């Protein structure tokens, strides 16, 4: 389909908005700029998709966010802090009082076998 000489494409409108407002502007700001400057109403998804395509076209990469810290993989241990060690010792002492030292040793042996 042939383009008209005097009209500006919506992609060019988004490019102009990016040039004027920068990459960090919100979709609402782009939408308002395009409406005020060109008198054209563009949907937010259309602006967002055009902006994304323009980033790809220009080779702009963004850093991906890391996923939230979930459960650590088995065997991955972080450095033990003094408070962690003291809490562990306190817990073992409580077990010793409740079930006896021999039973605590037996539990530890059983756990370490796995």
XYZ file of N, CA and C in Angstrom, residues 54-101:
144
model
N 10.785 -0.736 18.508
C 11.806 0.278 18.233
C 13.088 -0.025 19.014
N 12.941 -0.484 20.243
C 14.124 -0.871 21.024
C 14.860 -2.012 20.332
N 14.108 -2.998 19.857
C 14.729 -4.122 19.159
C 15.419 -3.643 17.888
N 14.765 -2.752 17.171
C 15.316 -2.243 15.922
C 16.623 -1.500 16.157
N 16.690 -0.764 17.266
C 17.886 0.010 17.572
C 18.928 -0.810 18.326
N 18.584 -2.038 18.675
C 19.538 -2.899 19.366
C 19.718 -2.566 20.828
N 18.722 -1.936 21.422
C 18.798 -1.587 22.837
C 18.363 -2.798 23.643
N 19.246 -3.209 24.554
C 18.917 -4.344 25.410
C 18.688 -3.833 26.808
N 17.806 -4.485 27.500
C 17.583 -4.107 28.890
C 17.973 -5.276 29.761
N 18.362 -4.972 30.967
C 18.731 -6.024 31.901
C 17.467 -6.679 32.422
N 17.465 -7.962 32.409
C 16.314 -8.688 32.944
C 16.404 -8.719 34.455
N 15.253 -8.598 35.064
C 15.214 -8.678 36.519
C 15.410 -10.125 36.940
N 16.100 -10.295 38.025
C 16.259 -11.641 38.559
C 15.000 -12.030 39.309
N 14.741 -13.292 39.323
C 13.596 -13.778 40.087
C 13.874 -13.604 41.559
N 12.811 -13.501 42.316
C 12.949 -13.353 43.760
C 13.669 -14.547 44.358
N 14.326 -14.322 45.453
C 15.080 -15.390 46.097
C 14.114 -16.439 46.634
N 14.106 -17.572 46.012
C 13.253 -18.669 46.454
C 14.054 -19.577 47.360
N 13.663 -20.797 47.399
C 14.388 -21.760 48.217
C 15.749 -22.018 47.588
N 16.762 -22.077 48.417
C 18.109 -22.330 47.927
C 18.199 -23.779 47.467
N 18.987 -24.044 46.435
C 19.137 -25.426 45.990
C 19.762 -26.289 47.080
N 19.452 -27.572 47.037
C 19.970 -28.482 48.055
C 21.488 -28.469 48.033
N 22.067 -28.391 49.206
C 23.520 -28.399 49.303
C 24.137 -27.019 49.244
N 23.381 -26.023 48.896
C 23.915 -24.666 48.836
C 23.741 -24.033 50.204
N 24.849 -23.750 50.835
C 24.795 -23.178 52.179
C 25.520 -21.842 52.181
N 24.954 -20.911 52.892
C 25.624 -19.627 53.029
C 26.431 -19.650 54.314
N 27.272 -18.661 54.500
C 28.098 -18.612 55.699
C 27.211 -18.518 56.931
N 27.581 -19.291 57.929
C 26.826 -19.276 59.177
C 27.236 -18.056 59.992
N 26.242 -17.351 60.490
C 26.517 -16.200 61.349
C 26.533 -16.661 62.796
N 27.158 -15.865 63.621
C 27.275 -16.200 65.035
C 25.903 -16.409 65.666
N 24.949 -15.563 65.318
C 23.605 -15.703 65.898
C 22.955 -17.020 65.484
N 23.211 -17.454 64.236
C 22.669 -18.732 63.773
C 23.274 -19.893 64.558
N 24.581 -19.827 64.769
C 25.270 -20.897 65.495
C 24.780 -20.964 66.938
N 24.661 -19.801 67.575
C 24.193 -19.770 68.962
C 22.761 -20.288 69.081
N 21.922 -19.947 68.126
C 20.539 -20.435 68.138
C 20.512 -21.956 67.969
N 21.372 -22.476 67.094
C 21.444 -23.920 66.886
C 21.891 -24.634 68.161
N 22.939 -24.104 68.794
C 23.446 -24.712 70.030
C 22.365 -24.703 71.107
N 21.644 -23.602 71.211
C 20.571 -23.504 72.192
C 19.487 -24.550 71.925
N 19.143 -24.744 70.676
C 18.125 -25.731 70.305
C 18.591 -27.146 70.643
N 19.857 -27.436 70.329
C 20.392 -28.765 70.634
C 20.390 -29.005 72.142
N 20.720 -27.982 72.920
C 20.699 -28.120 74.381
C 19.284 -28.411 74.882
N 18.296 -27.762 74.279
C 16.905 -28.023 74.669
C 16.518 -29.460 74.339
N 16.927 -29.946 73.169
C 16.646 -31.338 72.804
C 17.311 -32.287 73.793
N 18.553 -31.953 74.142
C 19.294 -32.813 75.068
C 18.571 -32.936 76.404
N 18.011 -31.828 76.871
C 17.276 -31.853 78.141
C 15.992 -32.670 78.016
N 15.345 -32.597 76.850
C 14.067 -33.292 76.667
C 14.247 -34.779 76.391
N 15.164 -35.129 75.470
C 15.251 -36.533 75.035
C 16.567 -37.216 75.401
N 17.515 -36.477 75.939
C 18.782 -37.073 76.361
C 19.852 -36.977 75.288
N 21.108 -36.970 75.734
C 22.249 -36.805 74.833
C 22.368 -37.965 73.857
